[in-house]
mmCIF file of C-alpha atoms in Angstrom:
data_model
loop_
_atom_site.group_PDB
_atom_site.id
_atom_site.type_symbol
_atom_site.label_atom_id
_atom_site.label_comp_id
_atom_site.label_asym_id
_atom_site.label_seq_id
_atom_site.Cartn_x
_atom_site.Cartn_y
_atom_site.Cartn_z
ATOM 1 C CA UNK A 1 -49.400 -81.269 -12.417
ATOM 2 C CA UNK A 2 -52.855 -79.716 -14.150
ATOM 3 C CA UNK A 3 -52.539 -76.738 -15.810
ATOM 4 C CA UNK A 4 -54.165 -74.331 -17.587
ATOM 5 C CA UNK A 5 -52.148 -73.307 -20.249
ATOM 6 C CA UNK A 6 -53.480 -74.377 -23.582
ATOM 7 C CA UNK A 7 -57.063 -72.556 -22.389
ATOM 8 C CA UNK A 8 -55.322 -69.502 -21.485
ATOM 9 C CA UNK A 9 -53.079 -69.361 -24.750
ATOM 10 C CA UNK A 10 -56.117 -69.657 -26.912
ATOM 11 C CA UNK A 11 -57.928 -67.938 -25.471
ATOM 12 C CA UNK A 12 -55.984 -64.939 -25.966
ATOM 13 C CA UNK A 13 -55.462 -65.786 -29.691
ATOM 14 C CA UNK A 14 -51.615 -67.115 -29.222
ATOM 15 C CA UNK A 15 -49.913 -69.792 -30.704
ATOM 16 C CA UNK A 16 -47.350 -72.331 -29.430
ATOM 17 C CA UNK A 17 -44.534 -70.941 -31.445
ATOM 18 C CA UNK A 18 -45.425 -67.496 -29.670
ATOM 19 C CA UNK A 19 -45.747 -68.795 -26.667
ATOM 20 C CA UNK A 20 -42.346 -70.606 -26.572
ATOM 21 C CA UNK A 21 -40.362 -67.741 -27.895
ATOM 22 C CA UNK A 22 -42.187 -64.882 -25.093
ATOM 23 C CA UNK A 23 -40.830 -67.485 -22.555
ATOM 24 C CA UNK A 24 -37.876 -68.396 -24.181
ATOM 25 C CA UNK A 25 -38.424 -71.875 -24.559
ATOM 26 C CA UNK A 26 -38.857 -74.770 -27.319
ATOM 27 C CA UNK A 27 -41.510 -74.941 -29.092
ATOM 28 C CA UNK A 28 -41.664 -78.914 -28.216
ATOM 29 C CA UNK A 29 -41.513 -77.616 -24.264
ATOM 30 C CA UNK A 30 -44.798 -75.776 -24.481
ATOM 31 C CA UNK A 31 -46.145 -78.854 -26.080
ATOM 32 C CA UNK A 32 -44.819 -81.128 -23.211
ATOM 33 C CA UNK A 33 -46.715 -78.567 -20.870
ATOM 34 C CA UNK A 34 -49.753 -78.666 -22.292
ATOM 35 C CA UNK A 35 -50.296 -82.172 -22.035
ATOM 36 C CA UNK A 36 -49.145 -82.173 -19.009
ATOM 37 C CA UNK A 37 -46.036 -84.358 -19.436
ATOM 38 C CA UNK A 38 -43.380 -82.051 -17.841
ATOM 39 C CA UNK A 39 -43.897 -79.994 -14.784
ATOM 40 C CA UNK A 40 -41.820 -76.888 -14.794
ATOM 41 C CA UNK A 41 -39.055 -75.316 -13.143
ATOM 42 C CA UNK A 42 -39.735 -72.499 -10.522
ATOM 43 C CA UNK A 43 -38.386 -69.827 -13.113
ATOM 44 C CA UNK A 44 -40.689 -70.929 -16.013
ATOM 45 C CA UNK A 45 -43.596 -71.213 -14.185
ATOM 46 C CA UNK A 46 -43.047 -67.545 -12.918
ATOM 47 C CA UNK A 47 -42.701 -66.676 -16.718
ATOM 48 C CA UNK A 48 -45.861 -68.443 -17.721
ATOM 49 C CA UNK A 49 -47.690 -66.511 -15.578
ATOM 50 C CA UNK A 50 -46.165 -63.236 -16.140
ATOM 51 C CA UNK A 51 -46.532 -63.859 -19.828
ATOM 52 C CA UNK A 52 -50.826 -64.454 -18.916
ATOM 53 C CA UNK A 53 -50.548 -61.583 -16.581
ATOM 54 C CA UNK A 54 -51.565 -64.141 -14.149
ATOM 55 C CA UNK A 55 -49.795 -66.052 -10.620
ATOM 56 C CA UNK A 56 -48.695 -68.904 -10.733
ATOM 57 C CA UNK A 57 -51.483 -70.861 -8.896
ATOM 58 C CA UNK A 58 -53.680 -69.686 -10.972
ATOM 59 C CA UNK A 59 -52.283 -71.209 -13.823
ATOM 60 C CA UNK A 60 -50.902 -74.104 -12.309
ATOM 61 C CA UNK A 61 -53.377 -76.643 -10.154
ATOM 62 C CA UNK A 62 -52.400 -79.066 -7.944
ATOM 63 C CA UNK B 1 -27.809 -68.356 -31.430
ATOM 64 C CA UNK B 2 -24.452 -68.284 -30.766
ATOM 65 C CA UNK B 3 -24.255 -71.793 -29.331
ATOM 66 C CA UNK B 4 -26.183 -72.736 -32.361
ATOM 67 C CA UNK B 5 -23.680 -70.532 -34.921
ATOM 68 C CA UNK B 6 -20.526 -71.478 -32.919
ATOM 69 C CA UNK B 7 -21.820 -75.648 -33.749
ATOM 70 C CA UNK B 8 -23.189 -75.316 -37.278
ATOM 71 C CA UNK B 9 -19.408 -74.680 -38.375
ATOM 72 C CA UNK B 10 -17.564 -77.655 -36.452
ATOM 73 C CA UNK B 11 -20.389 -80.109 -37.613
ATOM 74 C CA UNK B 12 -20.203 -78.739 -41.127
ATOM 75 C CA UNK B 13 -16.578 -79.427 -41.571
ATOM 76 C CA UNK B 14 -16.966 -82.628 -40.265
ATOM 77 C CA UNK B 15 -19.550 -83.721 -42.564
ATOM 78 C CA UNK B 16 -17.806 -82.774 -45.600
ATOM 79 C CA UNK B 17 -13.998 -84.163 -44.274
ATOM 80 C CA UNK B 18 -16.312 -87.698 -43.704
ATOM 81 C CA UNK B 19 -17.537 -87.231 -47.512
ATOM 82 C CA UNK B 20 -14.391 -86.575 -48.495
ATOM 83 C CA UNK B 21 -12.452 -89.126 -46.561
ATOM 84 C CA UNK B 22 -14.967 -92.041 -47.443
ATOM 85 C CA UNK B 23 -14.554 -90.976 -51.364
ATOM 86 C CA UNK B 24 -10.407 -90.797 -50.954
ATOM 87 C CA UNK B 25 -10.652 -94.505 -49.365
ATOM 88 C CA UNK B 26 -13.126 -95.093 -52.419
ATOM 89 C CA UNK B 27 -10.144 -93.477 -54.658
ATOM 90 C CA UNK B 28 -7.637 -94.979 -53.012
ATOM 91 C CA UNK B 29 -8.306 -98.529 -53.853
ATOM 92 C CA UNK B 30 -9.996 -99.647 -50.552
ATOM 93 C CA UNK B 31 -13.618 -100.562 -51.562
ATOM 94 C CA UNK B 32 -15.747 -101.943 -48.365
ATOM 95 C CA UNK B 33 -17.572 -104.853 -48.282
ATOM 96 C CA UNK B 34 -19.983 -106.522 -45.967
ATOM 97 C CA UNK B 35 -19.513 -105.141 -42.826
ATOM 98 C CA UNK B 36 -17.477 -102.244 -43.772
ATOM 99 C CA UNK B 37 -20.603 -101.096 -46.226
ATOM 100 C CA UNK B 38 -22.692 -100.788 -42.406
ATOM 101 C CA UNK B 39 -20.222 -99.308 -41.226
ATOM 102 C CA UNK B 40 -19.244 -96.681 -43.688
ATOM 103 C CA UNK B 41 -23.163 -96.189 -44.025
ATOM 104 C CA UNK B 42 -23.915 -95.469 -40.443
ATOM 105 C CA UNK B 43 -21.061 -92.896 -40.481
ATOM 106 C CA UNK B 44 -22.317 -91.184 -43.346
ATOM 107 C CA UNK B 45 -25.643 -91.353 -41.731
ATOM 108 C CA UNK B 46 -24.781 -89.788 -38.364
ATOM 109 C CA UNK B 47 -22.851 -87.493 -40.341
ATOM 110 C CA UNK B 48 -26.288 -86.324 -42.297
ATOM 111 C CA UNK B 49 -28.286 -86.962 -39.099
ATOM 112 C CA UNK B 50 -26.096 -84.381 -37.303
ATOM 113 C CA UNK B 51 -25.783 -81.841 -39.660
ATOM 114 C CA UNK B 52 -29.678 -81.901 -40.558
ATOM 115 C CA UNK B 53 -30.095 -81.237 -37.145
ATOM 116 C CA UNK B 54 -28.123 -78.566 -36.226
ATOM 117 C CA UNK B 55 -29.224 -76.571 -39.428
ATOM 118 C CA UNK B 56 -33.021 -76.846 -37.863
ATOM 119 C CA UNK B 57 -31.102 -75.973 -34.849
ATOM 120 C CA UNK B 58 -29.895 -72.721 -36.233
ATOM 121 C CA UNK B 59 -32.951 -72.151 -38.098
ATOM 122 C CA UNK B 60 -34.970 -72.288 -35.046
ATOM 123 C CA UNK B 61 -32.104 -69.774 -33.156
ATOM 124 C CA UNK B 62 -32.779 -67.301 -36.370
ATOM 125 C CA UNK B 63 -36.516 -67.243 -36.038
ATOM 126 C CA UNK B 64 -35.953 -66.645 -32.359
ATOM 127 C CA UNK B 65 -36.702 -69.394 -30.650
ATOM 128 C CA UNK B 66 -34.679 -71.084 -28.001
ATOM 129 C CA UNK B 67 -31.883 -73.834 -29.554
ATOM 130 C CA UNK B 68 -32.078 -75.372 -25.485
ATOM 131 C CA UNK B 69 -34.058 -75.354 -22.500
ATOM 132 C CA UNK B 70 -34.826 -77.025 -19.439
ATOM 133 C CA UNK B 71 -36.509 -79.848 -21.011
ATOM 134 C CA UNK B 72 -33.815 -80.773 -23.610
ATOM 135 C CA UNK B 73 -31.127 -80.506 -20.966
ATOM 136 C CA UNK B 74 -33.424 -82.982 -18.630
ATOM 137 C CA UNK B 75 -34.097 -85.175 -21.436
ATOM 138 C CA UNK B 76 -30.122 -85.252 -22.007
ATOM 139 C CA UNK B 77 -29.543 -86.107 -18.713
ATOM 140 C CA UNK B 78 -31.964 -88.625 -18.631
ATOM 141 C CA UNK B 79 -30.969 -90.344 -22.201
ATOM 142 C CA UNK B 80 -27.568 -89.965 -21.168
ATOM 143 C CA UNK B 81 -28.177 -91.958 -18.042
ATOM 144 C CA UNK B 82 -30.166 -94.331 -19.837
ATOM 145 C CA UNK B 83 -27.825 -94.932 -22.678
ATOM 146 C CA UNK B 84 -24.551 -95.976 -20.112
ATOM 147 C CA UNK B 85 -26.940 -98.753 -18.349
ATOM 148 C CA UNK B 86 -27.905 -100.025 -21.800
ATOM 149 C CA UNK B 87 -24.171 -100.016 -23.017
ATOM 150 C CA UNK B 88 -23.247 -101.887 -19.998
ATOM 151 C CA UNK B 89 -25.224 -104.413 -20.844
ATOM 152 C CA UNK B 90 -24.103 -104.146 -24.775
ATOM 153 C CA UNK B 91 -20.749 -104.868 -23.502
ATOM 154 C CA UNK B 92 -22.001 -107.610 -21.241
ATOM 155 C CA UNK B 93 -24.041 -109.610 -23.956
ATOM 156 C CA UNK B 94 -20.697 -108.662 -26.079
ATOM 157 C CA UNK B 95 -17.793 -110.357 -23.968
ATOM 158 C CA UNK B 96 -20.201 -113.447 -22.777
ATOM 159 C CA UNK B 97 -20.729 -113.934 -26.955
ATOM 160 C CA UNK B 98 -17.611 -113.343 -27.648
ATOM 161 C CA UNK B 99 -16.503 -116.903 -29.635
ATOM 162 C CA UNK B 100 -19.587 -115.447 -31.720
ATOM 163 C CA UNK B 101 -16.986 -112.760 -33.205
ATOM 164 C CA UNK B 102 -14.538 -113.320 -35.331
ATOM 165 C CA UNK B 103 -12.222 -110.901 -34.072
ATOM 166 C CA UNK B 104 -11.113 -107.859 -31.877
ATOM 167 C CA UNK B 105 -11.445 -104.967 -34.238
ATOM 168 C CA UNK B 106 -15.303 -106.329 -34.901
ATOM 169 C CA UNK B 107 -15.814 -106.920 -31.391
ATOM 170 C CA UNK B 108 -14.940 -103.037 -30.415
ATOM 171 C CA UNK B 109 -16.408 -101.475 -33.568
ATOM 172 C CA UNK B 110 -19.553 -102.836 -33.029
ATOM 173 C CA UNK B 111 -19.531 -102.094 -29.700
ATOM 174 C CA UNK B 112 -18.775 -98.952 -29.993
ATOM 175 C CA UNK B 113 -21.380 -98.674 -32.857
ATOM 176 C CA UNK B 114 -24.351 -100.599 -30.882
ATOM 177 C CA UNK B 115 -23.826 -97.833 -28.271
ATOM 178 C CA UNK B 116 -23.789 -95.055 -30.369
ATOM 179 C CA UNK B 117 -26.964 -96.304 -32.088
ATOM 180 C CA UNK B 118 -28.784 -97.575 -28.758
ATOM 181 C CA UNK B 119 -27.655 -93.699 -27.232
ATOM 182 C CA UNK B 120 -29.451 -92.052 -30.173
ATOM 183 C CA UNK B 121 -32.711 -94.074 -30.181
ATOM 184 C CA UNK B 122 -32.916 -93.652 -26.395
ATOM 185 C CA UNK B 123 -32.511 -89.515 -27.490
ATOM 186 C CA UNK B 124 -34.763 -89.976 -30.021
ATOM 187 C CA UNK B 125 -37.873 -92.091 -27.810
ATOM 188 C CA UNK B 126 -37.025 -89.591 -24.734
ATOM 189 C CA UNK B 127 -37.726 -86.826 -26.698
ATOM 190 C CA UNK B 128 -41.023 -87.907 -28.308
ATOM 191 C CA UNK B 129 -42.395 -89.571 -25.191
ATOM 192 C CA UNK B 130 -41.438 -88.167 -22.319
ATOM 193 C CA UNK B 131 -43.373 -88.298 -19.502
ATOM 194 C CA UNK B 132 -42.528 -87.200 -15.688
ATOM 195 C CA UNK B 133 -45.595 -88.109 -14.412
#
């Protein structure tokens, strides 16, 4: 699954590290994201997007 | 953090009783040769290997970040999985070469020992390359 993660993270200035601790994850799990290696649980995804003030579709493209 | 506190104390004690029990074998006349060298070695390095890692561990859980997630518990499902097909087939290649071993005690040490290492290099590769796609 495409997503848009890494754009939306810099784009608001915010590293990985950040990232992974706002959504209480690893930082190696925001990694895996990015690159689109591991699709997400439900829960996460939900967090993501709250975190980007954002939904979850737009965030996440099938 | 507490997972991570509650493990960095178990592991701890076990690394030093390892130290201590490989230098009162040392002290009490049983010096290892050969084999015994690999094998004292690869205890003393899982012993360093796991206490290495759960200090990062509870560095990580005192800067605030999470010690697991869903990704390490996938990956440990996955490696987990991975590493019991590959022993099976350690223990296979190990009884159908068995007039290759001298004797019993080898034969279930280094089985034991090929699993443990084949377990923690499937842990290792799993969590540098995984891919679900």
């Amino acid at each position: 699954m495409k997503n848009r993660i890494r754009e939306l993270r810099t784009s608001r200035g915010m590293t990985q590290a950040e990232l992974a601790k706002m959504v209480g994850v690893r930082r190696e799990t925001i990694v895996f994201l990015e690159k689109g290696k591991y699709n997400p649980s439900l829960l996460l995804a939900h967090k993501i997007a709250k975190t980007f003030h954002l939904t979850i579709e737009e965030v996440f493209l099938l | 953090m507490s997972q991570s506190k509650s493990t960095i104390v178990p592991v701890s004690v076990l690394f030093v009783l390892s130290i201590w029990g490989c230098a009162a074998l040392y002290h009490g006349g049983y010096i290892p040769e050969g084999k015994g060298i690999f094998i004292f070695a690869m205890i003393i390095v899982a012993g360093v290997f796991a206490f290495v890692r759960h200090v990062w561990r509870y560095k990580d859980a005192r800067e605030g970040f999470a010690v697991e997630d869903e990704l390490s518990t996938q990956i440990r499902y996955k490696a987990g999985y991975y590493s019991f097909i590959t022993s099976l087939y350690i223990w296979a290649a190990i009884f159908a070469f068995h007039q290759l071993i001298p004797d019993v005690k080898t034969m279930l040490g280094g089985g034991i020992l090929l699993s443990a290492i084949a377990s923690i290099g499937i842990k290792a590769y799993l969590t540098r390359s995984y891919d679900e796609e």
